[in-house]
mmCIF file of C-alpha atoms in Angstrom:
data_model
loop_
_atom_site.group_PDB
_atom_site.id
_atom_site.type_symbol
_atom_site.label_atom_id
_atom_site.label_comp_id
_atom_site.label_asym_id
_atom_site.label_seq_id
_atom_site.Cartn_x
_atom_site.Cartn_y
_atom_site.Cartn_z
ATOM 1 C CA MET B 1 -172.637 12.262 113.383
ATOM 2 C CA ASP B 2 -174.685 15.086 114.895
ATOM 3 C CA SER B 3 -172.586 18.135 115.657
ATOM 4 C CA THR B 4 -172.822 20.238 118.779
ATOM 5 C CA THR B 5 -174.666 22.897 116.792
ATOM 6 C CA HIS B 6 -177.205 20.332 115.577
ATOM 7 C CA LEU B 7 -177.853 19.157 119.126
ATOM 8 C CA THR B 8 -178.735 22.669 120.252
ATOM 9 C CA GLU B 9 -180.905 23.662 117.286
ATOM 10 C CA SER B 10 -184.426 24.363 118.517
ATOM 11 C CA ASP B 11 -186.111 22.578 115.593
ATOM 12 C CA HIS B 12 -183.999 19.448 116.123
ATOM 13 C CA VAL B 13 -184.696 19.396 119.867
ATOM 14 C CA ALA B 14 -188.424 19.953 119.280
ATOM 15 C CA ARG B 15 -188.557 17.008 116.844
ATOM 16 C CA GLN B 16 -186.594 14.778 119.221
ATOM 17 C CA TYR B 17 -188.947 15.383 122.126
ATOM 18 C CA ARG B 18 -192.275 16.001 120.426
ATOM 19 C CA SER B 19 -193.351 12.692 121.931
ATOM 20 C CA THR B 20 -191.903 10.441 124.634
ATOM 21 C CA ASP B 21 -191.093 7.580 122.233
ATOM 22 C CA ASN B 22 -187.459 8.424 121.457
ATOM 23 C CA LEU B 23 -186.554 9.009 125.073
ATOM 24 C CA ARG B 24 -188.169 5.783 126.241
ATOM 25 C CA THR B 25 -186.415 3.759 123.517
ATOM 26 C CA ARG B 26 -183.016 5.124 124.532
ATOM 27 C CA ARG B 27 -183.588 4.817 128.262
ATOM 28 C CA ASP B 28 -184.710 1.204 128.288
ATOM 29 C CA VAL B 29 -181.437 -0.324 127.034
ATOM 30 C CA TRP B 30 -179.226 1.009 129.823
ATOM 31 C CA GLY B 31 -178.031 -0.853 132.894
ATOM 32 C CA PRO B 32 -175.252 -0.614 135.472
ATOM 33 C CA GLY B 33 -171.600 -1.045 134.515
ATOM 34 C CA PRO B 34 -168.700 -2.669 136.410
ATOM 35 C CA GLU B 35 -169.426 -0.765 139.650
ATOM 36 C CA GLY B 36 -172.928 -2.198 139.777
ATOM 37 C CA VAL B 37 -174.528 1.224 140.102
ATOM 38 C CA SER B 38 -176.412 3.377 137.629
ATOM 39 C CA PRO B 39 -175.830 7.116 137.229
ATOM 40 C CA VAL B 40 -179.521 7.683 137.914
ATOM 41 C CA ASP B 41 -179.108 6.032 141.323
ATOM 42 C CA VAL B 42 -175.995 8.118 142.046
ATOM 43 C CA LEU B 43 -177.820 11.305 141.068
ATOM 44 C CA ARG B 44 -180.910 10.479 143.112
ATOM 45 C CA THR B 45 -178.826 9.661 146.201
ATOM 46 C CA LEU B 46 -177.085 13.033 145.962
ATOM 47 C CA VAL B 47 -180.357 14.887 145.608
ATOM 48 C CA VAL B 48 -182.226 13.085 148.386
ATOM 49 C CA SER B 49 -179.312 13.218 150.828
ATOM 50 C CA SER B 50 -179.154 17.013 150.487
ATOM 51 C CA GLN B 51 -182.689 17.157 151.974
ATOM 52 C CA PRO B 52 -183.963 20.049 149.861
ATOM 53 C CA LYS B 53 -187.251 21.685 150.760
ATOM 54 C CA ARG B 54 -187.850 23.180 147.307
ATOM 55 C CA LEU B 55 -186.382 21.489 144.246
ATOM 56 C CA ILE B 56 -186.725 22.285 140.556
ATOM 57 C CA GLU B 57 -185.756 20.214 137.543
ATOM 58 C CA ILE B 58 -185.128 21.503 134.031
ATOM 59 C CA GLY B 59 -185.537 19.163 131.075
ATOM 60 C CA CYS B 60 -187.478 16.655 133.160
ATOM 61 C CA GLY B 61 -188.231 14.286 130.262
ATOM 62 C CA THR B 62 -190.867 11.700 131.111
ATOM 63 C CA GLY B 63 -190.659 12.487 134.832
ATOM 64 C CA GLN B 64 -189.218 9.156 135.921
ATOM 65 C CA PHE B 65 -186.381 10.746 137.886
ATOM 66 C CA ALA B 66 -188.668 13.246 139.596
ATOM 67 C CA ARG B 67 -191.066 10.471 140.562
ATOM 68 C CA SER B 68 -188.224 8.385 142.030
ATOM 69 C CA VAL B 69 -187.068 11.323 144.175
ATOM 70 C CA LEU B 70 -190.580 11.963 145.457
ATOM 71 C CA ASP B 71 -191.010 8.277 146.251
ATOM 72 C CA GLU B 72 -188.040 8.566 148.628
ATOM 73 C CA ALA B 73 -188.696 12.114 149.839
ATOM 74 C CA PRO B 74 -192.435 12.784 149.492
ATOM 75 C CA ASP B 75 -192.326 16.076 151.406
ATOM 76 C CA VAL B 76 -190.067 17.802 148.878
ATOM 77 C CA ASP B 77 -191.693 20.696 147.012
ATOM 78 C CA TYR B 78 -190.671 19.431 143.566
ATOM 79 C CA VAL B 79 -191.458 21.344 140.387
ATOM 80 C CA ALA B 80 -190.395 19.767 137.091
ATOM 81 C CA THR B 81 -190.077 21.772 133.886
ATOM 82 C CA ASP B 82 -189.554 20.939 130.244
ATOM 83 C CA LEU B 83 -189.861 22.775 126.965
ATOM 84 C CA SER B 84 -191.873 19.873 125.504
ATOM 85 C CA PRO B 85 -195.604 19.769 126.325
ATOM 86 C CA ALA B 86 -195.548 16.000 125.759
ATOM 87 C CA MET B 87 -192.872 15.553 128.451
ATOM 88 C CA VAL B 88 -194.752 17.788 130.871
ATOM 89 C CA GLU B 89 -197.922 15.774 130.288
ATOM 90 C CA ALA B 90 -196.063 12.490 130.894
ATOM 91 C CA THR B 91 -194.535 13.877 134.078
ATOM 92 C CA ARG B 92 -197.877 15.104 135.394
ATOM 93 C CA ALA B 93 -199.325 11.655 134.678
ATOM 94 C CA LEU B 94 -196.880 10.316 137.291
ATOM 95 C CA GLY B 95 -198.266 12.708 139.881
ATOM 96 C CA VAL B 96 -195.359 15.159 139.663
ATOM 97 C CA PRO B 97 -196.051 18.920 139.459
ATOM 98 C CA ALA B 98 -194.725 20.039 136.074
ATOM 99 C CA GLU B 99 -194.946 22.995 133.743
ATOM 100 C CA VAL B 100 -193.724 24.040 130.334
ATOM 101 C CA ALA B 101 -190.777 26.416 130.708
ATOM 102 C CA SER B 102 -187.593 27.372 128.910
ATOM 103 C CA SER B 103 -184.430 26.668 130.869
ATOM 104 C CA ASP B 104 -183.073 30.151 130.242
ATOM 105 C CA VAL B 105 -186.206 31.934 131.524
ATOM 106 C CA LEU B 106 -187.359 30.054 134.605
ATOM 107 C CA PRO B 107 -190.650 31.039 136.280
ATOM 108 C CA PHE B 108 -189.137 31.176 139.769
ATOM 109 C CA GLY B 109 -187.991 34.050 141.942
ATOM 110 C CA ASP B 110 -184.415 34.833 142.898
ATOM 111 C CA GLY B 111 -183.044 32.523 145.570
ATOM 112 C CA THR B 112 -186.285 30.564 145.968
ATOM 113 C CA CYS B 113 -184.947 27.020 145.436
ATOM 114 C CA ASP B 114 -182.720 24.810 147.574
ATOM 115 C CA ALA B 115 -181.610 22.606 144.715
ATOM 116 C CA ALA B 116 -181.931 22.119 140.975
ATOM 117 C CA VAL B 117 -181.520 19.121 138.674
ATOM 118 C CA ALA B 118 -180.396 19.124 135.042
ATOM 119 C CA ALA B 119 -180.046 15.511 133.909
ATOM 120 C CA TRP B 120 -178.844 14.691 130.395
ATOM 121 C CA MET B 121 -180.048 17.947 128.911
ATOM 122 C CA LEU B 122 -177.423 20.703 129.147
ATOM 123 C CA TYR B 123 -175.900 19.577 125.842
ATOM 124 C CA HIS B 124 -179.158 20.676 124.210
ATOM 125 C CA VAL B 125 -179.564 24.241 125.493
ATOM 126 C CA PRO B 126 -178.796 26.984 122.931
ATOM 127 C CA ASP B 127 -177.232 29.285 125.551
ATOM 128 C CA LEU B 128 -175.370 27.089 128.028
ATOM 129 C CA ASP B 129 -173.945 29.877 130.167
ATOM 130 C CA GLY B 130 -177.275 31.708 130.084
ATOM 131 C CA THR B 131 -179.040 28.618 131.422
ATOM 132 C CA LEU B 132 -176.453 28.170 134.172
ATOM 133 C CA ARG B 133 -176.769 31.831 135.154
ATOM 134 C CA GLU B 134 -180.531 31.355 135.382
ATOM 135 C CA LEU B 135 -180.113 28.278 137.583
ATOM 136 C CA ARG B 136 -177.671 30.186 139.775
ATOM 137 C CA ARG B 137 -180.233 33.000 140.066
ATOM 138 C CA VAL B 138 -183.074 30.828 141.367
ATOM 139 C CA LEU B 139 -180.879 28.923 143.832
ATOM 140 C CA ARG B 140 -180.527 30.290 147.338
ATOM 141 C CA ASP B 141 -177.077 30.956 148.785
ATOM 142 C CA GLY B 142 -175.598 27.520 149.406
ATOM 143 C CA GLY B 143 -178.069 25.842 147.076
ATOM 144 C CA ALA B 144 -176.845 23.065 144.817
ATOM 145 C CA LEU B 145 -177.169 22.100 141.175
ATOM 146 C CA TYR B 146 -177.092 18.380 140.379
ATOM 147 C CA VAL B 147 -176.194 17.380 136.847
ATOM 148 C CA ALA B 148 -175.743 14.249 134.734
ATOM 149 C CA THR B 149 -174.211 14.129 131.271
ATOM 150 C CA ASN B 150 -172.392 11.755 128.942
ATOM 151 C CA GLY B 151 -168.744 11.531 127.942
ATOM 152 C CA ARG B 152 -167.080 11.618 124.558
ATOM 153 C CA GLU B 153 -166.827 7.810 124.401
ATOM 154 C CA HIS B 154 -170.441 7.204 125.455
ATOM 155 C CA LEU B 155 -171.732 4.387 123.210
ATOM 156 C CA ALA B 156 -168.913 5.232 120.803
ATOM 157 C CA GLY B 157 -168.414 1.551 119.953
ATOM 158 C CA LEU B 158 -171.887 1.334 118.416
ATOM 159 C CA LEU B 159 -171.583 4.703 116.689
ATOM 160 C CA ARG B 160 -168.302 3.720 115.045
ATOM 161 C CA GLU B 161 -169.655 0.340 113.933
ATOM 162 C CA ALA B 162 -172.398 2.243 112.137
ATOM 163 C CA GLY B 163 -169.851 4.450 110.408
ATOM 164 C CA GLY B 164 -170.212 7.443 112.707
ATOM 165 C CA ASP B 165 -167.915 9.122 115.184
ATOM 166 C CA ALA B 166 -167.884 9.590 118.936
ATOM 167 C CA LEU B 167 -170.322 12.355 119.834
ATOM 168 C CA VAL B 168 -168.703 15.588 120.974
ATOM 169 C CA THR B 169 -171.102 18.034 122.662
ATOM 170 C CA GLN B 170 -170.880 21.417 124.343
ATOM 171 C CA PHE B 171 -171.353 19.826 127.775
ATOM 172 C CA MET B 172 -169.828 16.393 128.422
ATOM 173 C CA SER B 173 -167.867 14.532 131.086
ATOM 174 C CA GLU B 174 -164.603 15.921 129.787
ATOM 175 C CA ASN B 175 -165.514 19.610 130.203
ATOM 176 C CA ALA B 176 -168.544 19.659 132.542
ATOM 177 C CA ALA B 177 -166.605 20.568 135.689
ATOM 178 C CA GLU B 178 -164.868 23.450 133.931
ATOM 179 C CA VAL B 179 -168.160 24.784 132.540
ATOM 180 C CA LEU B 180 -169.937 24.559 135.907
ATOM 181 C CA GLY B 181 -166.917 26.163 137.575
ATOM 182 C CA ARG B 182 -167.641 29.363 135.657
ATOM 183 C CA HIS B 183 -170.799 29.779 137.748
ATOM 184 C CA PHE B 184 -170.278 27.764 140.942
ATOM 185 C CA GLU B 185 -167.436 27.803 143.449
ATOM 186 C CA HIS B 186 -167.320 24.096 144.319
ATOM 187 C CA VAL B 187 -167.831 21.310 141.771
ATOM 188 C CA VAL B 188 -167.539 17.577 142.461
ATOM 189 C CA GLN B 189 -167.640 14.992 139.670
ATOM 190 C CA ARG B 190 -168.108 11.232 139.729
ATOM 191 C CA ASP B 191 -167.659 9.231 136.552
ATOM 192 C CA VAL B 192 -169.887 6.178 136.169
ATOM 193 C CA GLU B 193 -169.477 3.525 133.489
ATOM 194 C CA THR B 194 -172.690 1.961 132.236
ATOM 195 C CA ARG B 195 -173.719 -0.737 129.763
ATOM 196 C CA ALA B 196 -176.216 -0.694 126.903
ATOM 197 C CA THR B 197 -177.499 -4.118 125.889
ATOM 198 C CA PHE B 198 -179.335 -4.724 122.636
ATOM 199 C CA ALA B 199 -181.179 -7.994 122.119
ATOM 200 C CA ASP B 200 -180.361 -8.023 118.401
ATOM 201 C CA HIS B 201 -179.454 -5.900 115.398
ATOM 202 C CA ALA B 202 -182.999 -4.583 115.096
ATOM 203 C CA ALA B 203 -182.926 -3.242 118.639
ATOM 204 C CA ALA B 204 -179.591 -1.483 118.097
ATOM 205 C CA SER B 205 -180.804 -0.048 114.820
ATOM 206 C CA ALA B 206 -184.003 1.201 116.461
ATOM 207 C CA TYR B 207 -181.938 2.976 119.109
ATOM 208 C CA LEU B 208 -179.799 4.715 116.484
ATOM 209 C CA ALA B 209 -182.897 5.683 114.528
ATOM 210 C CA THR B 210 -184.131 7.797 117.446
ATOM 211 C CA PHE B 211 -181.473 10.397 116.644
ATOM 212 C CA SER B 212 -179.822 9.409 113.338
ATOM 213 C CA PRO B 213 -181.759 7.388 110.729
ATOM 214 C CA ASP B 214 -178.651 7.375 108.513
ATOM 215 C CA LEU B 215 -176.598 5.578 111.165
ATOM 216 C CA ALA B 216 -179.436 3.145 111.789
ATOM 217 C CA GLN B 217 -179.456 2.174 108.129
ATOM 218 C CA SER B 218 -175.683 1.823 107.913
ATOM 219 C CA LEU B 219 -175.225 -0.384 110.977
ATOM 220 C CA PRO B 220 -173.873 -3.744 109.723
ATOM 221 C CA HIS B 221 -176.059 -6.708 110.529
ATOM 222 C CA PHE B 222 -175.107 -8.877 113.490
ATOM 223 C CA GLU B 223 -176.620 -11.909 115.153
ATOM 224 C CA GLY B 224 -177.631 -12.210 118.781
ATOM 225 C CA PRO B 225 -177.266 -9.692 121.603
ATOM 226 C CA ARG B 226 -174.506 -7.103 121.907
ATOM 227 C CA THR B 227 -173.383 -4.902 124.775
ATOM 228 C CA TYR B 228 -171.616 -1.552 124.534
ATOM 229 C CA ALA B 229 -169.995 0.678 127.138
ATOM 230 C CA GLY B 230 -171.485 3.958 128.195
ATOM 231 C CA HIS B 231 -169.639 6.733 130.000
ATOM 232 C CA THR B 232 -171.524 9.184 132.198
ATOM 233 C CA ALA B 233 -170.642 11.836 134.769
ATOM 234 C CA VAL B 234 -172.717 12.958 137.738
ATOM 235 C CA LEU B 235 -171.779 16.332 139.204
ATOM 236 C CA SER B 236 -172.815 18.534 142.076
ATOM 237 C CA ALA B 237 -172.106 22.256 142.045
ATOM 238 C CA HIS B 238 -172.465 24.680 144.948
#
C-alpha cells in the first residue's frame, strides 16, 4: 500500500490531481455512517457558524465544499487555492474565487484571514509543519483552522480484501490533534464514521484504481453491492 512518503511525493500528487476524475470517483461513493451525518456537513457547520469575513481554503479540490459554504454564507470573502490548475478551473466553474498556490507559500498577508480550511489534504503536503506555520501566519489572532482527515482504519476492510494494508499517513485521526497542537493552543476533534457503498466489484475496483492499480487488479471478485466503513476526523484549531 502507498507509504506516507509516496503520498507526499510531488510527482505522485501531481498525477493524482492532474484532472478531477480521480477525486470525483472517490467522493461519489461516500455517505453518512451510523450517526446519520457526513463529515463534510460537520465541517461546513463549523465553518459557517464561526461567521468568518475572510476565509481561505488550501487544497480545494473541485470546489464543492467552497461552493456549499458560499451557498449558506454568500457574503463571506472566500478564496480557494490548489496546486492543481485543473482543480482551480473546476472550482472557478462553480463561481468560487480560486487561484493556483502552494500551501507552504500562501499569497496572503500576515493576519489577513479569519479562518482557513484544509480538508483531506494535509496528508499530501511535503512539509506538514511548514504548511501549518504558513496557515498560522495568515490567520489573525483568534482565527481558526478547520481540518478534515481520515483515520488508520478508513476503508481498511476493502484495502485488506485486495491484499493491501490499512493506510498510515503523516496526518490522520490518530495523530491530527497532536500535530495541530504544535501550532495552535486549542484543538477540538470530532470523529465521524462514514460508509462507502459500491454497486458491484467493478465499482470497488475502479475506486482502488484511482490510487493503486495493483490493488484494483488483486481485489477478489464479488457479486452484488458491498459497503465498507470509513473513519474520519473533523478538527478545529485556534
